[in-house]
PDB file of C-alpha atoms in Angstrom:
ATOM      1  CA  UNK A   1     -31.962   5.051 -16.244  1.00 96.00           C
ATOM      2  CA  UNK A   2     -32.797   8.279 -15.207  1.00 98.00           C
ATOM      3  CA  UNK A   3     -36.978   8.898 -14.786  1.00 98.00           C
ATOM      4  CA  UNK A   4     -38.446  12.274 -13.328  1.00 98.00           C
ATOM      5  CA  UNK A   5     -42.321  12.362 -12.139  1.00 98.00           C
ATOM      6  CA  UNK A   6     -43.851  15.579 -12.793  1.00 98.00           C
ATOM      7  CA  UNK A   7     -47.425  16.783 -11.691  1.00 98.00           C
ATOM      8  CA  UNK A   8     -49.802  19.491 -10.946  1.00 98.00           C
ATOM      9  CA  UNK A   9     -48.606  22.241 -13.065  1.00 98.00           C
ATOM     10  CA  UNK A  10     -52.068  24.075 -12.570  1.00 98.00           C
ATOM     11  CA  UNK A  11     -51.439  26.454 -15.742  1.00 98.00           C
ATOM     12  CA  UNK A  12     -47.816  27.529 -14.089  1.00 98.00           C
ATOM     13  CA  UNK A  13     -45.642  27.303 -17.099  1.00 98.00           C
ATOM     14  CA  UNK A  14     -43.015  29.639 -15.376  1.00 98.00           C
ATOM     15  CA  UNK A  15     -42.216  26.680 -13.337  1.00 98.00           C
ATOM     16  CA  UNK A  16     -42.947  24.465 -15.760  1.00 98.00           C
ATOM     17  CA  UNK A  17     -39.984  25.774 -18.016  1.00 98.00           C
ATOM     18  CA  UNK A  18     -37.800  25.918 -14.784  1.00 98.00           C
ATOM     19  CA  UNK A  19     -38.793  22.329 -14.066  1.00 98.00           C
ATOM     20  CA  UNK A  20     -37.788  21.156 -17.781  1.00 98.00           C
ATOM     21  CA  UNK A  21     -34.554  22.659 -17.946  1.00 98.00           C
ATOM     22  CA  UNK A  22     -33.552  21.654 -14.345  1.00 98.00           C
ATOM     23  CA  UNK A  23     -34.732  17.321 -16.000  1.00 98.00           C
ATOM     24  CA  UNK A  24     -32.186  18.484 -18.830  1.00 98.00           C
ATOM     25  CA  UNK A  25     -29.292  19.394 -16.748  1.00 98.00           C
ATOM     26  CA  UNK A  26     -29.850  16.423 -14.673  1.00 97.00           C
ATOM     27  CA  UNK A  27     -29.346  14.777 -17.750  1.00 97.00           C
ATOM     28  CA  UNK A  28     -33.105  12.712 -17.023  1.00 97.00           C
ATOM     29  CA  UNK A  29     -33.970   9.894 -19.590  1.00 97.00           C
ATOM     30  CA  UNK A  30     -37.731   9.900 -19.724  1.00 97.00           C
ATOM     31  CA  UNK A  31     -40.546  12.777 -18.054  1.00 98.00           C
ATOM     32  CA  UNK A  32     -44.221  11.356 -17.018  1.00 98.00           C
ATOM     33  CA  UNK A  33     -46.751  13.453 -16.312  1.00 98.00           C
ATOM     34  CA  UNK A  34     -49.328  12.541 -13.802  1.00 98.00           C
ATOM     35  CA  UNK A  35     -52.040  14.970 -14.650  1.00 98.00           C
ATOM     36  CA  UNK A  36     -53.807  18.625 -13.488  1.00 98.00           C
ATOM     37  CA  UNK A  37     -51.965  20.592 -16.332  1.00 98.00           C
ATOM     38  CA  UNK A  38     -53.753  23.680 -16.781  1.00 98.00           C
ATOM     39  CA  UNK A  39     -56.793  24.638 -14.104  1.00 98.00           C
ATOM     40  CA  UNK A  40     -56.332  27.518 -11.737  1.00 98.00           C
ATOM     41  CA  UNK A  41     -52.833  28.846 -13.469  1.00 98.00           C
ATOM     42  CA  UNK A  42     -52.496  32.235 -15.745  1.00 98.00           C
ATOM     43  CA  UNK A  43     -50.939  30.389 -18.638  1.00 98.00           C
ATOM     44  CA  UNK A  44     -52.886  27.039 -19.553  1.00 98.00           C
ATOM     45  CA  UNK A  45     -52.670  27.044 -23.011  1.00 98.00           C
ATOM     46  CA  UNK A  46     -48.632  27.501 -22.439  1.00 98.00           C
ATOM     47  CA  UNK A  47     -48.378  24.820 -19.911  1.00 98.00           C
ATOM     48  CA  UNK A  48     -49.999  22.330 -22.019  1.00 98.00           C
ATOM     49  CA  UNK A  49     -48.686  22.972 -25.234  1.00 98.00           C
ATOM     50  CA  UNK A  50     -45.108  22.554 -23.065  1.00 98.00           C
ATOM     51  CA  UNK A  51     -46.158  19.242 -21.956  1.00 98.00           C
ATOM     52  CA  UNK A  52     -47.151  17.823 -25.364  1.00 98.00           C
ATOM     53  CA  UNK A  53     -44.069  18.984 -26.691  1.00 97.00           C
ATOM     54  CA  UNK A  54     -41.828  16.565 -24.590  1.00 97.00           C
ATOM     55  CA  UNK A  55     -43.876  13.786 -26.402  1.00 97.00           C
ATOM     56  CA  UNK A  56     -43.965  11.283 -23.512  1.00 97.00           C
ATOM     57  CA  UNK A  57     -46.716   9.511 -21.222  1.00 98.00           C
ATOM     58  CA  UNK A  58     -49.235  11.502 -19.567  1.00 98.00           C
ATOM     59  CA  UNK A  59     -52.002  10.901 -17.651  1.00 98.00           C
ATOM     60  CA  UNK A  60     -55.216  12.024 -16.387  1.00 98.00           C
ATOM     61  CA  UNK A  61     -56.139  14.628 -13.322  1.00 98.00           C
ATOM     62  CA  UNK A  62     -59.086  15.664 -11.443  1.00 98.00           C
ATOM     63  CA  UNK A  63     -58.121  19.482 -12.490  1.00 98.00           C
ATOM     64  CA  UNK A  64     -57.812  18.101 -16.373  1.00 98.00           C
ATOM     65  CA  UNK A  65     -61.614  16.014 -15.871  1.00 98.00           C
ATOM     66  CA  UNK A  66     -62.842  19.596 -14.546  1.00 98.00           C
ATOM     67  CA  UNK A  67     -61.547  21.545 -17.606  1.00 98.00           C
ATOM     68  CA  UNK A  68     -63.656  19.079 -19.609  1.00 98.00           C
ATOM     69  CA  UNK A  69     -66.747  18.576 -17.695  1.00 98.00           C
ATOM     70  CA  UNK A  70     -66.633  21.129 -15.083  1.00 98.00           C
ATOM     71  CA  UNK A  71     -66.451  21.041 -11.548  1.00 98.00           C
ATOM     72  CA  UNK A  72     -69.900  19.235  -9.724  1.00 98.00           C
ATOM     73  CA  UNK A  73     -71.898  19.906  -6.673  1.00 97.00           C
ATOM     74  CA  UNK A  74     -69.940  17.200  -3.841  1.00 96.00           C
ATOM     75  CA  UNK A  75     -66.407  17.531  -5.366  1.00 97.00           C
ATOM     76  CA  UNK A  76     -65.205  20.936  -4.005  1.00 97.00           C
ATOM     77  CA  UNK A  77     -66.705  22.647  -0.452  1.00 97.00           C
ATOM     78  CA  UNK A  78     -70.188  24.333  -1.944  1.00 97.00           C
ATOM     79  CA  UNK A  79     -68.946  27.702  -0.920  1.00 97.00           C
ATOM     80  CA  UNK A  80     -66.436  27.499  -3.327  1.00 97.00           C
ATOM     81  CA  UNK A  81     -68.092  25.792  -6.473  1.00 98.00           C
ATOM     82  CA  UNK A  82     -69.225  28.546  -8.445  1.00 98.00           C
ATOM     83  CA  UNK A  83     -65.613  30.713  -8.513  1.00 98.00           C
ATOM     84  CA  UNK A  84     -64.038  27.377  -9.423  1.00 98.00           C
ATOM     85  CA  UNK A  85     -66.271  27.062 -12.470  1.00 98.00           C
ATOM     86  CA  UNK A  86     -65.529  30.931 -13.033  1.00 98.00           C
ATOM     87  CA  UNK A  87     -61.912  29.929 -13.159  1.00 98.00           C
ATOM     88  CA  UNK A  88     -62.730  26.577 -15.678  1.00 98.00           C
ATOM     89  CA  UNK A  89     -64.591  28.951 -17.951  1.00 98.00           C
ATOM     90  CA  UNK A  90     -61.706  31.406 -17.924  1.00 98.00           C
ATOM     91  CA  UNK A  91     -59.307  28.342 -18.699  1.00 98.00           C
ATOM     92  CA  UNK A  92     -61.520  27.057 -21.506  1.00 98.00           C
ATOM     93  CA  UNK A  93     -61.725  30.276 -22.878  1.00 98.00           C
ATOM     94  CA  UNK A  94     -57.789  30.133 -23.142  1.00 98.00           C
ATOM     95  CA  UNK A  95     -57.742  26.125 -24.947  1.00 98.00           C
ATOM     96  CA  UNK A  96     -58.843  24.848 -28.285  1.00 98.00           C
ATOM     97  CA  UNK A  97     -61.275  22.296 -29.084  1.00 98.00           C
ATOM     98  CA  UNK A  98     -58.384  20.199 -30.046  1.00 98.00           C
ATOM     99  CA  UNK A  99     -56.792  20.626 -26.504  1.00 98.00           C
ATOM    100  CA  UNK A 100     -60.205  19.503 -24.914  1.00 98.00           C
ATOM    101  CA  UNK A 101     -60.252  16.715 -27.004  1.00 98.00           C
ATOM    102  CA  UNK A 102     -56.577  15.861 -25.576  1.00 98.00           C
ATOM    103  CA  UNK A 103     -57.361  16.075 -21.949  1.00 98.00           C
ATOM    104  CA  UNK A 104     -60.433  14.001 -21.984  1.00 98.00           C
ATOM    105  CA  UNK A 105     -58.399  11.379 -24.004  1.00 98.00           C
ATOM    106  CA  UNK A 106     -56.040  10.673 -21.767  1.00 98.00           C
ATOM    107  CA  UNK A 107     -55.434   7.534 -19.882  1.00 98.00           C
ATOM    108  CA  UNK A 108     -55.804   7.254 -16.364  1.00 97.00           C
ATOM    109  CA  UNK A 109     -52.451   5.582 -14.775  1.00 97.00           C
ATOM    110  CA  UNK A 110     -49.096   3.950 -16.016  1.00 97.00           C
ATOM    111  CA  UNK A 111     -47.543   0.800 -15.494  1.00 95.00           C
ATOM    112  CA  UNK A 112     -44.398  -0.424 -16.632  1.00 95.00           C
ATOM    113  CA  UNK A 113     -40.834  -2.189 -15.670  1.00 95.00           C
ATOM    114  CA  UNK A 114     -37.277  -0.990 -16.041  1.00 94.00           C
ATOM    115  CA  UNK A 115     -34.961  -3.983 -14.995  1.00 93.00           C
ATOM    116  CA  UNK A 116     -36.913  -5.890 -13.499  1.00 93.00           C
ATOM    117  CA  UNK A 117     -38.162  -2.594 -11.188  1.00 95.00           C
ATOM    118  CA  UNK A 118     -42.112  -2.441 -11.613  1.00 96.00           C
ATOM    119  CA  UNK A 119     -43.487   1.430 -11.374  1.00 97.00           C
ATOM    120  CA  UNK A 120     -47.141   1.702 -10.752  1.00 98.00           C
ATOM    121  CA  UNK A 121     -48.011   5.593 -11.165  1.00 98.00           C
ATOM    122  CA  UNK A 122     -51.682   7.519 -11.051  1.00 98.00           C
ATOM    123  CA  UNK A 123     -52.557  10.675  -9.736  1.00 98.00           C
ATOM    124  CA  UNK A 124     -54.672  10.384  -6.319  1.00 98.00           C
ATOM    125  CA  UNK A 125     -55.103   6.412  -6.144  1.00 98.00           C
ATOM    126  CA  UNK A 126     -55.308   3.616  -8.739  1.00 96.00           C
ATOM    127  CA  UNK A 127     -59.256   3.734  -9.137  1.00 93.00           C
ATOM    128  CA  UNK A 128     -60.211   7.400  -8.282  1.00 96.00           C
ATOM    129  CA  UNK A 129     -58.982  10.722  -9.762  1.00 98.00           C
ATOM    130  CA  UNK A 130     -60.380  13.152  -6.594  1.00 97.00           C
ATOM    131  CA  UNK A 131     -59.344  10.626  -3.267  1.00 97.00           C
ATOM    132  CA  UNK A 132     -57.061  12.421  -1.141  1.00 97.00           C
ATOM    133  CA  UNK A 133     -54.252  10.349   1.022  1.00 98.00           C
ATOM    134  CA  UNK A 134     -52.440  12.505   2.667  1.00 97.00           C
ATOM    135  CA  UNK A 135     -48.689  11.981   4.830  1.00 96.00           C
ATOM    136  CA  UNK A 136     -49.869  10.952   7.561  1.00 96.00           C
ATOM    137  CA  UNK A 137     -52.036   8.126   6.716  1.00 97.00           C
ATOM    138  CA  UNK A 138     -51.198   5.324   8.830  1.00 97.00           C
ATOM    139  CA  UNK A 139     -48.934   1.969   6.704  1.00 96.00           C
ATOM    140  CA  UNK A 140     -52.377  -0.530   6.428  1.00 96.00           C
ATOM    141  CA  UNK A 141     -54.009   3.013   4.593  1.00 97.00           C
ATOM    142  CA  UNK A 142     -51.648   3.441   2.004  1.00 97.00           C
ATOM    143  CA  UNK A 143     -51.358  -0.046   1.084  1.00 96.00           C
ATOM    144  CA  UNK A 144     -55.101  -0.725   0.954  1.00 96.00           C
ATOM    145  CA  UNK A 145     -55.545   2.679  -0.918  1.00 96.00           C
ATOM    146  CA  UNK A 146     -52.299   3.038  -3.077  1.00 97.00           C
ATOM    147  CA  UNK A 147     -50.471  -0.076  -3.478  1.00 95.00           C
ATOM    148  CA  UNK A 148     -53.054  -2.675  -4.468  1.00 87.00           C
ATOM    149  CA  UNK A 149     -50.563  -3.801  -7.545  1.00 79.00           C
ATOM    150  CA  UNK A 150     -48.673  -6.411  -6.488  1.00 75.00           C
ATOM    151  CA  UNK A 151     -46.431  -6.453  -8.967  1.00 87.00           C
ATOM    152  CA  UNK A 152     -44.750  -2.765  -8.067  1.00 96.00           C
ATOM    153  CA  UNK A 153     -41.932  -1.897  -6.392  1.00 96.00           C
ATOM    154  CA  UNK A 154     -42.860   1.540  -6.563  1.00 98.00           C
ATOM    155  CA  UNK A 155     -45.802   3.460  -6.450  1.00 98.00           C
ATOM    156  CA  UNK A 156     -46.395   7.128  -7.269  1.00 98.00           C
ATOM    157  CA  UNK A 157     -48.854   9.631  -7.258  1.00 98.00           C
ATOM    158  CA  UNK A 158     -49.571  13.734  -6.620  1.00 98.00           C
ATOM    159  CA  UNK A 159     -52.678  15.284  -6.045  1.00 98.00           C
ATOM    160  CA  UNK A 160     -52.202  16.155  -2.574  1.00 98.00           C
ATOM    161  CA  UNK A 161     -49.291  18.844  -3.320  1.00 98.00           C
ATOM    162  CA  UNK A 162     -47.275  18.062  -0.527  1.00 98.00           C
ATOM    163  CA  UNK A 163     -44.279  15.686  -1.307  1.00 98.00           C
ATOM    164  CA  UNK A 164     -42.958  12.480   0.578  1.00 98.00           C
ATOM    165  CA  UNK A 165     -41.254   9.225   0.281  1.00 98.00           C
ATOM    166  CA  UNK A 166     -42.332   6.172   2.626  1.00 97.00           C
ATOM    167  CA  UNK A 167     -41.022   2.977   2.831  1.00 97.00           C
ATOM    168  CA  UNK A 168     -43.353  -0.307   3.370  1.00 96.00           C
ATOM    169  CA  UNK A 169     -42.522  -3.913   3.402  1.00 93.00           C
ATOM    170  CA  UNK A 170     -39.339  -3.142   1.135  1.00 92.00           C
ATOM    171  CA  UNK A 171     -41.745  -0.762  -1.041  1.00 96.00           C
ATOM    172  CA  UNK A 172     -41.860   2.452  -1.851  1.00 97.00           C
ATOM    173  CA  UNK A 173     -44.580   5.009  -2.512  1.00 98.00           C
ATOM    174  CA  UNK A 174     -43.812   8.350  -3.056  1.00 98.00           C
ATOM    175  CA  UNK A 175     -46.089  11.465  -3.518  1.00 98.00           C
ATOM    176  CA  UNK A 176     -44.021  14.069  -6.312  1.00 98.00           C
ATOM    177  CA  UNK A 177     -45.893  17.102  -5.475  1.00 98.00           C
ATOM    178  CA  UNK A 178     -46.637  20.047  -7.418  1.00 98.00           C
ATOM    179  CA  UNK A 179     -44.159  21.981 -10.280  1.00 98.00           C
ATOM    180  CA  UNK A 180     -46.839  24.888 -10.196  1.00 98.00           C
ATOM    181  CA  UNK A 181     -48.380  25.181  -6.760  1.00 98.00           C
ATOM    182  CA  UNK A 182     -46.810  23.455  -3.905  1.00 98.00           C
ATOM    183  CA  UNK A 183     -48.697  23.421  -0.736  1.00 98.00           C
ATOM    184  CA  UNK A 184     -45.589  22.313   1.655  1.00 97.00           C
ATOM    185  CA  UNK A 185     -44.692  25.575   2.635  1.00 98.00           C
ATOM    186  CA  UNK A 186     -41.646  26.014   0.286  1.00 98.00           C
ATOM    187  CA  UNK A 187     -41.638  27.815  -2.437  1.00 98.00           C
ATOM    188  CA  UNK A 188     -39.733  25.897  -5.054  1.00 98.00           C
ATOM    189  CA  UNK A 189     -41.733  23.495  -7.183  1.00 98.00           C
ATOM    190  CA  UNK A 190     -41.507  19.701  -6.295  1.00 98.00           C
ATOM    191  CA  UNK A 191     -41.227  16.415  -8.912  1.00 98.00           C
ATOM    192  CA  UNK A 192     -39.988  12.963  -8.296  1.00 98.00           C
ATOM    193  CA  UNK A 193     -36.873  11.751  -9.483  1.00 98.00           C
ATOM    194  CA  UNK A 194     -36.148   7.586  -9.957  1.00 98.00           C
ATOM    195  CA  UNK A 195     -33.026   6.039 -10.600  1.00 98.00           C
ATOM    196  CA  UNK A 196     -32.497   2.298 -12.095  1.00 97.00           C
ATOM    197  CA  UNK A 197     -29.549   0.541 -12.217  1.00 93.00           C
ATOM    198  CA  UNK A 198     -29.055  -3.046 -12.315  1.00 88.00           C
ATOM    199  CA  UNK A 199     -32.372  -3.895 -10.728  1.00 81.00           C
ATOM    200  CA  UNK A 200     -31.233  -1.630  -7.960  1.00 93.00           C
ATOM    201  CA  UNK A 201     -33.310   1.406  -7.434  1.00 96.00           C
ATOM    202  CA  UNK A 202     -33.166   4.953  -5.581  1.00 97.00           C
ATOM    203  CA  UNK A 203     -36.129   7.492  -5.678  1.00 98.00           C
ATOM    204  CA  UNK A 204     -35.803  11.232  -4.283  1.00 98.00           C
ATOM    205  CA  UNK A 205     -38.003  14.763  -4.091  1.00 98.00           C
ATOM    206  CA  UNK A 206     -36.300  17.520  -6.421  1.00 98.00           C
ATOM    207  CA  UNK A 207     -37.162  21.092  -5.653  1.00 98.00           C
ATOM    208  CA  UNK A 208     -36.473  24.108  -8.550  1.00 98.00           C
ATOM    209  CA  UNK A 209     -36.794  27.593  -7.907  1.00 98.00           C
ATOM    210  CA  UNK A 210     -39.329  29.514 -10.585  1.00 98.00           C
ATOM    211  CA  UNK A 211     -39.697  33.401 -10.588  1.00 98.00           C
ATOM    212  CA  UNK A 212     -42.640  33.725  -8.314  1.00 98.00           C
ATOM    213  CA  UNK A 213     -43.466  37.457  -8.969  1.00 98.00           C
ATOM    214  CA  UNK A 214     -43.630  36.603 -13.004  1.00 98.00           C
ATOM    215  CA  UNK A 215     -46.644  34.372 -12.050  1.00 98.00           C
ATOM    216  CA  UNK A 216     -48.248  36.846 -10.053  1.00 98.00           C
ATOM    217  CA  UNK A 217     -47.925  39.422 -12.540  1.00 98.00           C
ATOM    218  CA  UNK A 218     -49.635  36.995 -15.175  1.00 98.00           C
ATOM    219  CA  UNK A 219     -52.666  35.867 -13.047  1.00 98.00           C
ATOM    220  CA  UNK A 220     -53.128  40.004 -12.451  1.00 97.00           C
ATOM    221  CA  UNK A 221     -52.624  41.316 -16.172  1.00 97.00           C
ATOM    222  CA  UNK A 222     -54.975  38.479 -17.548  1.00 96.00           C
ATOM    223  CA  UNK A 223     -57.538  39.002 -15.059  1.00 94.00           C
ATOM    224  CA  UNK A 224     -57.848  36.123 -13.483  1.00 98.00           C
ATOM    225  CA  UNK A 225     -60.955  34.886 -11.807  1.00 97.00           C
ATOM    226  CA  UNK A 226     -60.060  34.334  -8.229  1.00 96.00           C
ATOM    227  CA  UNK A 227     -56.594  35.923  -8.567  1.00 98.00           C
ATOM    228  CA  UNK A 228     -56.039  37.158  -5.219  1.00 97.00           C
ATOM    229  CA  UNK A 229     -56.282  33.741  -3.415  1.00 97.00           C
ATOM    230  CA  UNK A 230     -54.434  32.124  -6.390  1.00 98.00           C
ATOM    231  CA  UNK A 231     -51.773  34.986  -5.965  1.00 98.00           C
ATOM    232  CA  UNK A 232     -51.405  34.323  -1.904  1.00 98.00           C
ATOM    233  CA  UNK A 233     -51.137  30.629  -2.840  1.00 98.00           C
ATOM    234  CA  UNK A 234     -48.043  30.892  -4.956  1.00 98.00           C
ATOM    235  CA  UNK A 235     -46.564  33.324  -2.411  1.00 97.00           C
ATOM    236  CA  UNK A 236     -47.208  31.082   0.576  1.00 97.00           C
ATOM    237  CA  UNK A 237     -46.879  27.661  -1.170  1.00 98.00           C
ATOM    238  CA  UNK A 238     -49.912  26.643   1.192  1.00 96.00           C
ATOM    239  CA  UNK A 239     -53.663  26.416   0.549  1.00 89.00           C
TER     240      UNK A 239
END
């Protein structure tokens, strides 16, 4: 059994599309999506209508709470708040009511087993859509924060846009990264990719190439709020 881990398209459907057809040559079983589908990309309305095509489990991220409810005062540096609810307003503008409706529906994390392998997946931790753990977070840290469920053998989240695998007491958690806006310094978009067999398991980082300049193009000719940064983000694959 073949499971990819996708995340944090952020309205990229370019490498969404690349992302999709790389799971079909891989010959993948079964997508989940672990949230942020549209905010702060030129196509939302694309992206999302791509993800509710493959008809599979999704779930909730900060970026799909914002497009809801907006971003507040204390999530995001001050300096920043008002472009970023520029650039929800400019994604709204691009959804339907029915789309809205989606997004705030959805759940908030998945559990389930594949011979006899327990997978545990959210988007930043188990009880909090907008906590950050990043890399380097010392072992006790990401088992306090991340792997509270006993019952996993692996655990996996995004948020953070920068990709790993650790190992702890014969664990695993593993952050998937970003398909539209990787913050790693390599320009390829990032999802995780689990393997079951026999109650044996393997987990890895896949990276696709997407047409980079299409993007850029697209966040220009819609007139995008914020486009330049956005634009130097996809270029540089860093914040």
């Amino acid at each position: 059994m073949k499971i990819a881990f996708i995340s944090d398209i952020h309205g990229n459907a370019v490498a969404l599309e690349a992302v999709i057809e790389d799971v079909k040559q891989k010959n993948i079983d079964k997508v989940c999506v672990l949230g942020d589908i549209c905010f702060r990309g030129p196509e939302p309305k694309r992206s999302l209508d791509l993800i509710r095509s493959l008809q599979t489990d999704v779930i909730k991220g900060n970026a799909d709470e914002w497009v809801v409810r907006g971003v507040q005062k204390g999530e995001v540096p001050d300096k920043v708040l008002s472009m970023m609810n520029k650039e929800r307003d400019w994604t709204v503008s691009q959804l339907e009511k029915t789309d809205l409706d989606y997004l705030k529906g959805l759940p908030k994390e998945l559990h389930f087993e594949i011979d006899g392998v327990g997978i545990h997946a959210f988007h930043a931790t188990p009880n909090n859509l907008f906590d950050v753990v990043l890399p380097n977070t010392d072992d006790s840290g990401i088992m306090e924060r991340l792997m509270s469920n006993a019952n996993a053998q692996i655990y996996i989240y995004a948020h953070i846009h920068k990709p790993y695998i650790r190992f702890i007491n014969g664990q695993v958690v593993m952050n998937i990264g970003s398909v539209g806006l990787p913050f790693d310094g390599l320009t390829k978009s990032s999802y995780g990719l689990v393997q079951i067999n026999d109650g044996g398991f393997s987990v890895s980082i896949e990276r696709v190439d997407f047409t980079i300049q299409k993007v850029i193009d697209q966040y220009q000719e819609g007139n995008y709020p914020n486009a330049n940064m956005m634009i130097n983000v996809v270029k540089e694959a860093r914040l």
